[in-house]
XYZ file of C-alpha atoms in Angstrom:
768
model
C 185.347 171.961 -10.550
C 181.832 170.514 -10.306
C 179.832 170.121 -7.046
C 180.427 166.378 -6.787
C 184.188 166.868 -7.050
C 184.053 169.541 -4.470
C 181.986 167.358 -2.139
C 184.430 164.448 -2.600
C 187.429 166.677 -1.887
C 185.779 168.061 1.182
C 184.922 164.614 2.499
C 188.427 163.412 1.926
C 189.804 166.426 3.734
C 187.528 165.851 6.731
C 188.679 162.210 6.901
C 192.295 163.300 6.707
C 191.723 165.803 9.537
C 190.128 163.072 11.667
C 193.028 160.732 11.016
C 195.553 163.456 11.882
C 193.692 164.176 15.125
C 193.792 160.507 16.122
C 197.451 160.289 15.178
C 198.165 163.481 17.176
C 196.427 161.989 20.197
C 198.658 158.859 19.902
C 201.737 160.904 19.566
C 200.889 162.944 22.568
C 200.874 159.716 24.518
C 204.159 158.628 22.973
C 205.776 161.888 23.943
C 204.543 161.415 27.495
C 205.617 157.773 27.735
C 207.857 158.528 30.736
C 204.868 159.734 32.777
C 202.863 156.663 31.769
C 205.679 154.355 32.661
C 206.253 156.044 36.037
C 202.572 155.667 36.956
C 202.561 152.080 35.659
C 205.520 151.275 37.926
C 203.810 153.046 40.808
C 200.717 150.953 40.146
C 202.783 147.734 40.215
C 204.312 148.851 43.531
C 200.875 149.595 45.012
C 199.581 146.253 43.694
C 202.450 144.359 45.371
C 201.849 146.207 48.646
C 198.082 145.597 48.525
C 198.578 141.889 47.760
C 200.711 141.575 50.863
C 198.446 143.832 52.982
C 195.306 141.838 52.643
C 194.987 138.414 54.284
C 194.615 135.403 52.002
C 191.053 134.322 51.428
C 190.127 130.622 51.622
C 187.044 128.748 50.428
C 185.138 125.644 51.413
C 182.172 124.167 49.702
C 179.546 121.415 50.204
C 176.717 119.808 48.203
C 173.182 118.900 49.372
C 170.564 117.067 47.357
C 166.922 118.013 47.707
C 164.656 115.137 46.670
C 161.043 114.000 47.079
C 160.313 112.670 50.520
C 160.876 108.878 50.422
C 158.094 108.149 52.843
C 157.712 104.648 54.095
C 154.055 105.422 54.912
C 152.837 104.738 51.436
C 154.447 101.315 51.502
C 152.469 100.426 54.651
C 149.098 100.908 53.107
C 146.983 103.332 51.102
C 145.009 104.319 54.199
C 148.086 105.476 56.129
C 149.540 107.446 53.161
C 146.233 109.227 52.742
C 146.255 110.165 56.436
C 149.791 111.530 56.486
C 149.969 113.022 53.003
C 153.109 113.987 51.069
C 155.172 117.131 50.488
C 157.789 118.109 47.909
C 160.454 120.764 48.764
C 161.881 122.990 46.090
C 165.617 123.722 46.003
C 165.048 127.426 45.620
C 162.968 127.528 48.789
C 165.614 125.586 50.680
C 168.366 127.972 49.642
C 166.549 130.838 51.436
C 165.875 128.569 54.414
C 169.576 127.780 54.826
C 170.289 131.461 55.199
C 167.628 131.954 57.928
C 168.390 132.500 61.635
C 166.571 129.196 62.291
C 169.530 127.449 60.703
C 172.347 129.852 61.574
C 171.576 130.606 65.209
C 172.344 127.051 66.459
C 175.728 127.273 64.666
C 176.388 130.747 66.062
C 175.718 129.524 69.628
C 177.698 126.334 69.233
C 180.871 127.998 67.903
C 180.618 131.258 69.916
C 180.623 133.239 66.688
C 179.250 136.356 68.385
C 182.464 136.741 70.305
C 185.052 138.743 68.335
C 188.740 139.064 69.270
C 191.249 141.464 67.698
C 194.897 142.363 68.215
C 195.234 146.171 68.387
C 199.001 145.947 68.075
C 198.775 144.882 64.409
C 199.300 147.866 62.097
C 199.369 148.380 58.331
C 203.150 147.909 58.156
C 202.900 144.654 60.051
C 200.325 143.376 57.587
C 202.717 144.197 54.696
C 205.700 142.766 56.560
C 204.195 139.381 57.571
C 202.022 138.861 54.446
C 199.455 137.087 56.643
C 197.985 137.983 60.019
C 196.515 135.414 62.395
C 192.719 135.575 62.900
C 190.553 134.077 65.600
C 189.539 130.421 65.617
C 186.052 129.417 66.931
C 185.426 126.017 68.410
C 182.669 124.635 70.650
C 185.115 125.077 73.529
C 185.653 128.770 72.945
C 187.460 131.411 70.854
C 191.218 131.399 70.295
C 193.472 134.111 68.954
C 197.265 133.704 68.469
C 199.582 136.711 68.979
C 203.315 137.306 69.109
C 203.181 137.358 72.902
C 200.973 134.337 73.479
C 197.392 133.329 72.857
C 194.004 134.653 74.065
C 191.331 132.078 74.789
C 187.815 132.949 75.819
C 185.176 130.278 76.467
C 182.280 132.542 77.541
C 181.311 136.189 77.064
C 177.780 137.288 77.651
C 176.713 140.944 78.034
C 173.569 142.893 78.467
C 171.803 144.550 75.479
C 173.471 147.902 76.173
C 177.004 146.358 75.866
C 176.379 144.614 72.516
C 178.784 145.708 69.742
C 180.800 147.689 72.311
C 184.560 147.001 72.374
C 186.291 145.956 75.606
C 190.031 145.568 76.357
C 191.403 142.510 78.010
C 194.848 142.623 79.741
C 196.582 140.034 81.815
C 197.410 141.177 85.331
C 199.545 139.656 88.113
C 196.391 138.129 89.732
C 194.369 137.368 86.644
C 192.926 139.755 84.070
C 191.502 143.239 83.724
C 188.418 143.947 81.585
C 187.879 147.624 80.623
C 185.749 149.603 78.253
C 187.089 153.090 79.050
C 184.497 153.741 81.742
C 184.278 150.570 83.802
C 187.124 148.358 84.869
C 186.683 144.823 86.157
C 189.212 142.385 87.617
C 188.847 138.633 87.488
C 190.605 135.255 87.686
C 191.785 133.253 84.733
C 190.038 129.924 84.088
C 186.993 130.757 86.242
C 183.619 132.099 85.278
C 183.323 135.721 86.284
C 180.271 137.911 86.610
C 180.422 141.725 86.768
C 177.866 144.408 87.210
C 178.531 147.410 85.006
C 176.882 150.750 84.482
C 174.900 149.367 81.548
C 174.113 145.889 82.796
C 175.532 142.425 83.563
C 178.744 140.976 82.120
C 179.634 137.235 82.277
C 183.050 136.150 81.040
C 185.420 133.191 81.328
C 189.012 133.852 80.300
C 191.166 130.763 80.005
C 194.345 132.390 78.723
C 195.864 135.764 77.700
C 199.128 137.005 76.215
C 201.903 138.371 78.376
C 201.180 141.095 80.863
C 200.581 144.452 79.324
C 199.618 143.054 75.894
C 196.034 144.200 75.227
C 193.380 142.207 73.376
C 190.091 143.749 72.106
C 186.946 141.799 72.661
C 183.270 142.521 71.833
C 179.987 140.666 71.762
C 178.100 141.165 68.496
C 174.363 141.239 68.129
C 172.716 138.206 66.584
C 171.693 140.157 63.493
C 175.202 141.510 62.907
C 176.661 138.091 63.182
C 174.135 136.494 60.852
C 174.643 139.270 58.313
C 178.413 138.658 58.356
C 177.883 134.935 57.848
C 175.476 135.489 54.983
C 177.899 137.973 53.280
C 180.529 135.185 53.226
C 178.034 132.366 52.457
C 176.829 131.455 49.039
C 173.850 129.119 48.569
C 172.830 128.427 44.977
C 171.124 125.617 43.048
C 173.711 123.948 40.833
C 172.242 123.909 37.398
C 168.596 124.301 36.618
C 165.955 122.069 38.244
C 168.655 119.685 39.458
C 167.687 119.734 43.064
C 171.449 120.041 43.976
C 172.331 122.935 46.306
C 175.938 124.130 46.388
C 177.053 125.828 49.523
C 180.287 127.750 49.659
C 181.858 130.017 52.288
C 184.956 132.287 52.208
C 187.120 133.589 54.959
C 190.681 134.384 56.058
C 191.214 131.089 57.885
C 190.702 127.721 56.166
C 189.935 125.710 59.292
C 187.490 128.350 60.541
C 185.591 128.461 57.239
C 185.415 124.690 56.995
C 184.194 124.316 60.577
C 181.432 126.970 60.257
C 180.175 125.590 56.868
C 180.128 122.080 58.147
C 178.030 123.058 61.168
C 175.643 124.987 58.930
C 175.143 121.858 56.782
C 174.561 119.634 59.867
C 172.152 122.215 61.346
C 170.122 122.240 58.124
C 169.994 118.473 57.905
C 168.879 118.140 61.534
C 166.142 120.730 61.022
C 165.092 119.033 57.782
C 164.814 115.636 59.433
C 162.808 117.043 62.265
C 160.504 118.750 59.836
C 160.030 115.490 57.881
C 158.915 113.511 60.986
C 156.771 116.245 62.494
C 153.694 115.089 60.516
C 153.968 111.530 61.639
C 154.621 112.582 65.231
C 151.461 114.698 65.275
C 149.333 111.824 63.945
C 150.718 109.433 66.602
C 149.915 111.981 69.305
C 146.281 112.164 68.176
C 145.983 108.346 68.135
C 147.446 108.070 71.617
C 144.606 110.252 72.943
C 141.921 108.216 71.086
C 142.978 104.642 71.851
C 142.112 104.655 75.600
C 138.652 106.167 74.894
C 137.870 103.631 72.145
C 139.051 100.708 74.401
C 136.874 101.872 77.245
C 133.818 102.232 74.889
C 134.423 98.688 73.453
C 134.579 97.124 76.922
C 131.381 98.921 77.983
C 129.489 97.681 74.868
C 130.721 94.083 75.320
C 129.635 94.074 78.979
C 126.142 95.362 78.151
C 125.780 92.784 75.352
C 126.920 89.894 77.569
C 124.423 90.916 80.260
C 121.621 91.009 77.725
C 122.478 87.519 76.377
C 122.706 86.155 79.846
C 119.307 87.532 80.731
C 117.415 86.492 77.554
C 119.454 83.694 76.064
C 120.183 83.253 72.395
C 117.637 84.849 69.982
C 116.909 83.263 66.512
C 116.877 86.117 64.017
C 115.064 85.502 60.698
C 116.661 85.503 57.287
C 115.477 88.965 56.589
C 116.712 90.188 59.937
C 120.083 88.546 59.207
C 120.369 90.335 55.836
C 119.330 93.645 57.288
C 121.657 93.120 60.148
C 124.533 92.301 57.826
C 123.893 95.327 55.695
C 123.374 97.625 58.623
C 126.576 96.306 60.091
C 128.438 97.077 56.921
C 126.986 100.542 56.781
C 127.946 101.186 60.380
C 131.456 100.038 59.694
C 131.703 102.274 56.675
C 130.257 105.182 58.651
C 132.765 104.665 61.451
C 135.683 104.458 59.062
C 134.560 107.594 57.296
C 134.159 109.367 60.613
C 137.649 108.310 61.633
C 139.102 109.595 58.337
C 137.146 112.829 58.759
C 138.426 113.294 62.312
C 141.986 112.837 61.105
C 141.527 115.083 58.101
C 139.968 117.858 60.134
C 143.173 118.044 62.117
C 144.904 119.356 59.001
C 142.144 120.758 56.823
C 138.975 122.781 57.222
C 135.433 121.692 56.503
C 135.678 123.299 53.037
C 138.501 121.053 51.881
C 137.506 118.756 48.930
C 138.410 115.552 50.839
C 136.325 116.565 53.820
C 133.400 117.513 51.573
C 133.590 114.196 49.776
C 133.440 112.299 53.083
C 130.488 114.377 54.215
C 128.572 113.391 51.034
C 129.349 109.689 51.553
C 128.156 109.992 55.163
C 124.873 111.458 54.020
C 124.234 108.594 51.575
C 125.044 105.983 54.184
C 122.935 107.650 56.830
C 119.903 107.749 54.617
C 120.311 103.960 53.927
C 120.760 103.291 57.647
C 117.542 105.146 58.370
C 115.687 102.953 55.862
C 117.123 99.735 57.497
C 116.232 101.004 60.949
C 112.679 101.580 59.887
C 112.446 97.994 58.639
C 113.989 96.548 61.805
C 111.678 98.656 63.955
C 108.913 96.164 63.078
C 110.800 93.274 64.762
C 110.035 92.229 68.257
C 111.539 94.413 70.984
C 113.925 91.728 72.238
C 115.226 91.048 68.735
C 115.780 94.786 68.179
C 117.657 95.128 71.395
C 119.798 92.138 70.539
C 120.647 93.563 67.186
C 121.485 96.922 68.653
C 123.803 95.584 71.305
C 125.551 93.190 68.900
C 126.045 95.982 66.386
C 127.524 98.357 68.956
C 129.909 95.709 70.175
C 131.037 94.791 66.661
C 131.493 98.414 65.575
C 133.431 99.365 68.687
C 135.679 96.380 68.302
C 136.368 97.202 64.600
C 137.236 100.848 65.319
C 139.511 99.993 68.209
C 141.391 97.297 66.349
C 141.824 99.481 63.263
C 143.227 102.434 65.222
C 145.517 100.202 67.220
C 146.882 98.603 63.999
C 147.529 102.049 62.395
C 149.141 103.286 65.542
C 151.706 100.457 65.544
C 152.366 100.928 61.810
C 153.081 104.702 62.249
C 155.498 103.941 65.095
C 157.455 101.732 62.644
C 157.350 104.464 60.006
C 158.654 107.128 62.376
C 161.542 104.957 63.460
C 162.797 104.719 59.850
C 161.696 108.082 58.559
C 164.342 110.484 57.107
C 164.208 114.048 55.617
C 164.061 114.891 51.933
C 167.580 116.487 51.977
C 170.785 114.501 52.025
C 174.416 115.410 52.210
C 176.425 114.649 49.094
C 179.730 116.336 50.026
C 180.764 117.773 53.410
C 183.213 120.718 53.309
C 186.901 119.906 53.373
C 190.027 122.045 53.951
C 192.213 122.588 50.882
C 194.436 125.274 52.422
C 194.767 126.812 48.991
C 193.875 130.523 48.957
C 191.515 131.789 46.253
C 192.468 135.463 46.834
C 194.247 137.712 46.509
C 195.335 136.630 43.027
C 198.615 138.490 43.236
C 199.537 138.334 39.571
C 196.161 139.580 38.472
C 196.219 142.362 41.077
C 199.636 143.460 39.996
C 198.695 143.451 36.282
C 195.431 145.281 37.084
C 197.281 147.826 39.243
C 199.811 148.380 36.450
C 197.036 148.910 33.891
C 195.221 151.283 36.246
C 198.458 153.174 36.803
C 199.140 153.355 33.116
C 195.563 154.591 32.548
C 196.043 157.272 35.219
C 199.309 158.311 33.583
C 197.659 158.386 30.195
C 194.889 160.599 31.604
C 197.419 162.875 33.173
C 199.408 163.191 29.941
C 196.243 164.038 28.019
C 195.021 166.441 30.610
C 198.410 168.154 30.751
C 198.427 168.388 26.995
C 194.873 169.774 27.021
C 195.617 172.406 29.649
C 199.150 173.324 28.485
C 198.266 173.691 24.752
C 201.920 173.842 23.647
C 203.126 175.196 20.378
C 202.912 172.665 17.585
C 200.982 173.640 14.451
C 202.616 176.456 12.321
C 199.300 177.179 10.651
C 197.611 177.531 13.981
C 200.335 179.935 15.122
C 199.890 182.056 12.070
C 196.074 182.217 12.553
C 196.475 183.012 16.250
C 199.176 185.670 16.032
C 198.853 187.003 12.510
C 202.555 186.562 12.098
C 204.011 184.174 9.506
C 206.177 181.272 10.560
C 209.203 181.911 8.406
C 211.311 178.910 9.525
C 210.968 175.619 11.308
C 214.231 174.374 12.754
C 214.367 170.563 13.158
C 215.807 168.936 16.201
C 219.476 167.949 16.043
C 219.971 164.611 17.817
C 223.726 164.902 17.665
C 223.899 168.366 19.107
C 221.331 167.254 21.744
C 223.548 164.373 22.858
C 226.576 166.619 23.116
C 224.687 169.233 25.119
C 223.750 166.623 27.786
C 227.360 166.810 28.966
C 227.245 169.938 31.142
C 231.104 170.171 31.262
C 231.448 170.382 27.458
C 231.241 173.793 25.758
C 228.217 174.700 23.653
C 228.836 174.078 19.991
C 227.469 175.412 16.702
C 225.888 173.267 14.000
C 228.611 174.132 11.530
C 231.141 172.462 13.782
C 229.332 169.281 14.824
C 226.335 168.668 12.559
C 226.759 170.591 9.292
C 224.944 167.941 7.216
C 221.857 167.945 9.383
C 218.390 169.146 8.548
C 218.776 171.758 11.359
C 221.681 173.358 9.573
C 219.817 173.409 6.253
C 216.858 175.089 7.941
C 219.094 177.834 9.304
C 220.357 178.443 5.741
C 216.786 178.569 4.523
C 216.069 181.144 7.197
C 219.070 183.195 5.989
C 217.780 183.178 2.395
C 214.303 184.247 3.582
C 215.724 187.146 5.521
C 217.993 188.256 2.698
C 215.095 188.662 0.288
C 212.818 190.169 2.875
C 215.183 192.919 3.988
C 214.253 196.528 3.036
C 215.940 197.813 -0.130
C 215.477 201.567 0.298
C 218.113 203.434 -1.597
C 219.076 205.567 1.361
C 219.745 202.553 3.603
C 220.850 199.828 1.272
C 224.533 200.575 2.009
C 223.962 200.352 5.771
C 224.037 197.077 7.705
C 220.812 195.303 8.380
C 219.805 194.827 11.999
C 218.019 191.575 12.940
C 216.539 191.388 16.424
C 215.977 187.831 17.764
C 213.820 187.402 20.873
C 211.375 184.975 22.358
C 208.287 184.880 24.485
C 210.031 183.186 27.469
C 213.449 181.870 28.442
C 214.761 178.568 27.095
C 213.256 178.737 23.588
C 216.725 178.739 21.900
C 217.047 182.309 20.657
C 220.755 182.359 21.388
C 221.145 179.148 19.390
C 219.369 180.742 16.445
C 221.377 184.019 16.667
C 224.751 182.281 16.763
C 224.070 179.866 13.913
C 222.326 182.504 11.799
C 225.406 184.732 12.082
C 227.610 181.768 10.936
C 225.531 181.165 7.769
C 225.588 184.866 6.905
C 229.372 184.915 7.269
C 229.599 182.124 4.724
C 228.488 184.685 2.148
C 231.567 186.857 2.991
C 229.322 189.240 4.895
C 230.701 191.017 7.879
C 228.496 190.045 10.813
C 228.317 191.399 14.372
C 226.513 189.356 17.002
C 225.342 191.398 19.996
C 224.313 189.706 23.267
C 221.747 192.294 24.470
C 220.507 190.113 27.322
C 222.473 191.931 29.965
C 220.815 189.928 32.769
C 221.210 186.258 31.835
C 222.817 186.259 28.398
C 224.849 183.149 27.611
C 225.732 183.804 23.976
C 229.435 184.222 24.890
C 229.538 180.429 25.616
C 228.627 179.670 22.018
C 231.791 181.513 20.854
C 233.997 180.299 23.654
C 234.493 183.782 25.092
C 233.843 185.668 28.375
C 230.922 187.957 29.133
C 233.014 190.952 30.179
C 233.856 194.121 28.161
C 230.538 194.117 26.433
C 227.332 196.008 25.791
C 226.562 196.844 29.453
C 230.067 198.195 29.994
C 229.814 200.454 26.951
C 226.350 201.827 27.813
C 227.114 202.348 31.461
C 230.107 204.610 30.787
C 229.671 208.328 30.957
C 228.869 210.585 27.981
C 231.716 213.013 28.530
C 234.333 210.906 26.722
C 234.645 211.302 23.018
C 234.953 208.649 20.476
C 238.559 208.167 19.310
C 237.330 207.564 15.883
C 239.514 204.539 15.533
C 237.065 202.712 13.406
C 236.490 205.635 11.106
C 240.226 206.336 10.744
C 241.264 202.797 10.084
C 238.615 202.254 7.550
C 238.451 205.708 5.951
C 240.026 204.451 2.707
C 237.790 201.423 2.339
C 234.347 202.893 2.776
C 232.135 204.844 0.417
C 231.325 208.588 0.656
C 227.897 207.762 2.118
C 229.550 205.663 4.790
C 231.940 208.454 5.646
C 228.968 210.701 5.972
C 227.548 208.363 8.623
C 230.913 208.199 10.349
C 231.054 211.984 10.490
C 227.498 212.073 11.858
C 228.389 209.510 14.444
C 231.466 211.408 15.515
C 229.253 214.367 16.509
C 227.902 212.236 19.371
C 230.062 211.816 22.448
C 230.911 208.151 22.859
C 233.341 205.753 24.375
C 235.755 203.555 22.437
C 233.400 200.986 20.977
C 236.209 198.775 19.748
C 236.908 197.853 23.342
C 233.642 195.938 23.539
C 233.793 194.260 20.153
C 235.794 191.009 20.002
C 236.734 188.950 17.019
C 235.702 185.263 17.064
C 237.470 182.213 15.719
C 235.155 182.284 12.669
C 235.885 184.477 9.714
C 233.815 187.670 9.243
C 232.113 187.302 12.624
C 232.616 189.731 15.573
C 230.967 189.423 18.916
C 229.816 191.950 21.525
C 229.117 190.104 24.888
C 226.604 191.277 27.423
C 229.198 192.731 29.804
C 229.094 193.144 33.503
C 225.560 192.701 34.944
C 224.124 196.232 35.451
C 221.562 197.310 37.983
C 219.380 199.037 35.403
C 219.557 197.287 32.013
C 216.347 198.864 30.621
C 217.499 202.341 31.667
C 220.796 201.881 29.848
C 218.977 200.844 26.644
C 216.845 204.027 26.537
C 219.903 206.244 26.701
C 221.437 208.117 23.766
C 224.433 205.766 23.720
C 222.371 202.888 22.161
C 221.256 204.969 19.177
C 224.790 206.313 18.709
C 226.216 202.782 18.880
C 223.738 201.353 16.417
C 224.367 204.155 13.903
C 228.064 203.560 14.113
C 227.851 199.773 13.889
C 225.617 199.869 10.808
C 228.458 201.595 8.934
C 230.881 198.761 9.747
C 228.819 195.568 9.421
C 226.588 194.071 6.786
C 224.412 192.305 9.341
C 223.971 192.958 13.052
C 222.210 190.194 14.899
C 220.929 191.170 18.373
C 219.990 188.460 20.933
C 217.585 190.186 23.294
C 215.838 189.080 26.531
C 212.417 187.379 26.285
C 209.418 189.710 25.796
C 207.542 188.446 28.781
C 210.576 188.614 31.039
C 211.741 192.168 30.333
C 210.943 195.214 28.199
C 214.427 195.316 26.620
C 213.229 193.696 23.368
C 210.747 196.501 22.794
C 213.466 199.126 23.176
C 215.946 197.246 20.948
C 213.288 196.707 18.300
C 213.254 200.408 17.547
C 216.679 200.057 15.972
C 215.970 196.743 14.098
C 215.002 196.143 10.499
C 213.596 192.743 11.263
C 212.082 191.497 14.483
C 211.991 187.691 14.883
C 210.208 185.735 17.601
C 211.721 182.374 18.511
C 209.438 179.715 20.148
C 210.212 176.096 21.028
C 208.193 173.280 19.501
C 206.154 171.217 21.962
C 207.462 173.215 24.922
C 206.429 176.846 24.607
C 202.857 177.788 25.651
C 200.770 178.952 22.733
C 198.949 181.461 24.901
C 202.271 183.067 26.017
C 203.480 183.381 22.499
C 200.233 185.125 21.411
C 200.415 187.426 24.426
C 204.025 188.331 23.625
C 203.236 189.214 20.028
C 200.335 191.330 21.225
C 202.549 193.146 23.666
C 204.920 193.998 20.817
C 202.019 195.205 18.673
C 200.777 197.448 21.453
C 204.245 199.071 21.480
C 203.864 199.707 17.682
C 206.450 197.042 16.904
C 205.740 194.665 14.124
C 206.961 191.102 14.576
C 208.127 190.122 11.125
C 208.275 186.344 11.612
C 208.160 183.439 13.990
C 210.884 180.777 14.118
C 209.642 177.439 15.297
C 212.676 175.877 16.959
C 213.564 172.320 17.862
C 210.877 170.569 15.811
C 211.035 166.898 16.564
C 211.406 164.621 13.654
C 210.002 161.113 13.249
C 206.761 159.549 14.403
C 206.955 161.269 17.793
C 205.579 164.481 16.361
C 202.433 165.240 14.419
C 203.948 168.076 12.475
C 207.447 166.717 11.916
C 209.177 166.702 8.507
C 210.237 163.219 7.481
C 213.238 163.925 5.238
C 215.295 160.894 4.182
C 218.080 163.061 2.839
C 220.223 166.109 3.657
C 222.295 168.436 1.499
C 225.984 168.598 1.888
C 228.950 166.285 1.687
C 228.907 163.166 3.843
C 232.128 161.702 5.126
C 232.537 158.010 4.460
């Protein structure tokens, strides 16, 4: 074989191993389907209980639009819009603002959300029983909680800082109510404001109603931060879409009316704050104008009075054409200067001197002032009276213009403020749907079932990993060094019959003689026949086969009984010995009793001699070598062994039951009687099959193995522990006993086993 072929074969083998491992994992789960189903059902039960335990959750939502401020100021004139300015609010900024204490605190105070009421008589079983538990309802009038014995209604509860987040107990009394926290106890009247002085400060409370006497109600006053945190945990504020300016508010809770009321008040609180914020700029400008108007009016009146006195004293003065032009220009400059100064005064209320608008006005003022200085220099050459006239007339005109302009703007801003609105508007207010959004019972039950099934799957895999049961024959051979000489398939028919505890145990030849199990027993018989020693000195003696197991329940008695039956089919004389003197049940396979058996024979004294009945009755039918062994056996003192050997209903098969349960089974086996008995039995039977106790349960198998030609270890597929089997084989090896073969019993057939044998046929005649 070339290297490429070897590599291809190796790769194919690795893939096959991987596929087998995956299939084995799947089959492990299939074998543990009952555990998975139990945990899945348990998960469904827990899911149902949980869905009833938690209160339903309801949801309310609202929509708010954030838009550019529709200011009426710009419509009233460019000058006013420049004074007031504009501002655009982003939806993302507003979402954070809605969550702030500035918005939530008015709602908390209005609805008394810091007051918390609870019914301590509600337990876990009550929550499951009633499916839904009443919660408190907050209104502007107070807090209400319904109970089985009446309602509790509190309209006021204020405590000092030390009492915040501290639980109190309210109980109705004959004269009113009793408020207690475990240290202090206060008594008050229902329906009246009460004030108490406690160890840690002042308490103010107004109790309107309580349940029946003796029914307690827990009450506490939360801190503002705790309450706002609880609201924010149930409140969702997000922009709907991207750059839409639409904010979606939603809130969840255990009471639909409560959730709707709180969310509605949050929306209204935000809109009120938004509207106040939008008109704050206009209000501030009006307040500034109101302080300036009286001063300007007084200045105008003073300048007019001075000008009138001058005209009355000197009469009208004829100013030349040049003076008129200069006066007109100077007047225009003064008007521009005054207007710029007014703008600068308004702007400096919002901006600093470094602001671009303020800097621009300062530059314009410098230009106009330089021109005014030039005009003043020219006018300085006019006669003194003319200059005085010009000065007084200019002052009067300028003061009149400033006053009238400010008064006009003041009236316009008053109109704007009256119709001014915020940049946020309500699209949808929250409404009550009374349709719970949680718990989603079907989803919870399905999820709980899946989690239960996953837990069951993990348990099955973990159990399989830790237990490491017997499965792979090749693995057993590599671990123990002992060949697996037979695998006995599971017999479904025999398994169904054995479930009826009242029915007697049956053999394969009687109930399932066409099965794979029966054929496997025959294959074991063939293997043993060819593997038996053929020494010339012992070939005329019976062959002793010892069948044991590493632990109880592996099916060694089943193997012993059925193996004896297939040997008898060959017209071989077979003796089956139940050497498990403690718990042997082989007699049930043959429909006999346990008495008059091995234990009875071994426990009798050594003084009685063997009657030689067997040797006498068979002297004419045995060979000279057999007679020699009979003569040798007769030298040993023994009891009548025929008394403990019983014929069975099957031809060529005799049976020695375990006998009466002795106190010292191992001590009986090490006596001389066992060796004497075995020597005698070998002369009479072709095969002696001994069913011994498990190796790890007793040392009997090691003693009996000294007289056996073949020692077979039975283990049960997918049930026996691999480590126990290895340990049992090692224990036998330490006692210088060689285990000749392992019988893998009850191998499951079909897809439920990784190492099953999928035969579609069986040898033998089938009845129509």
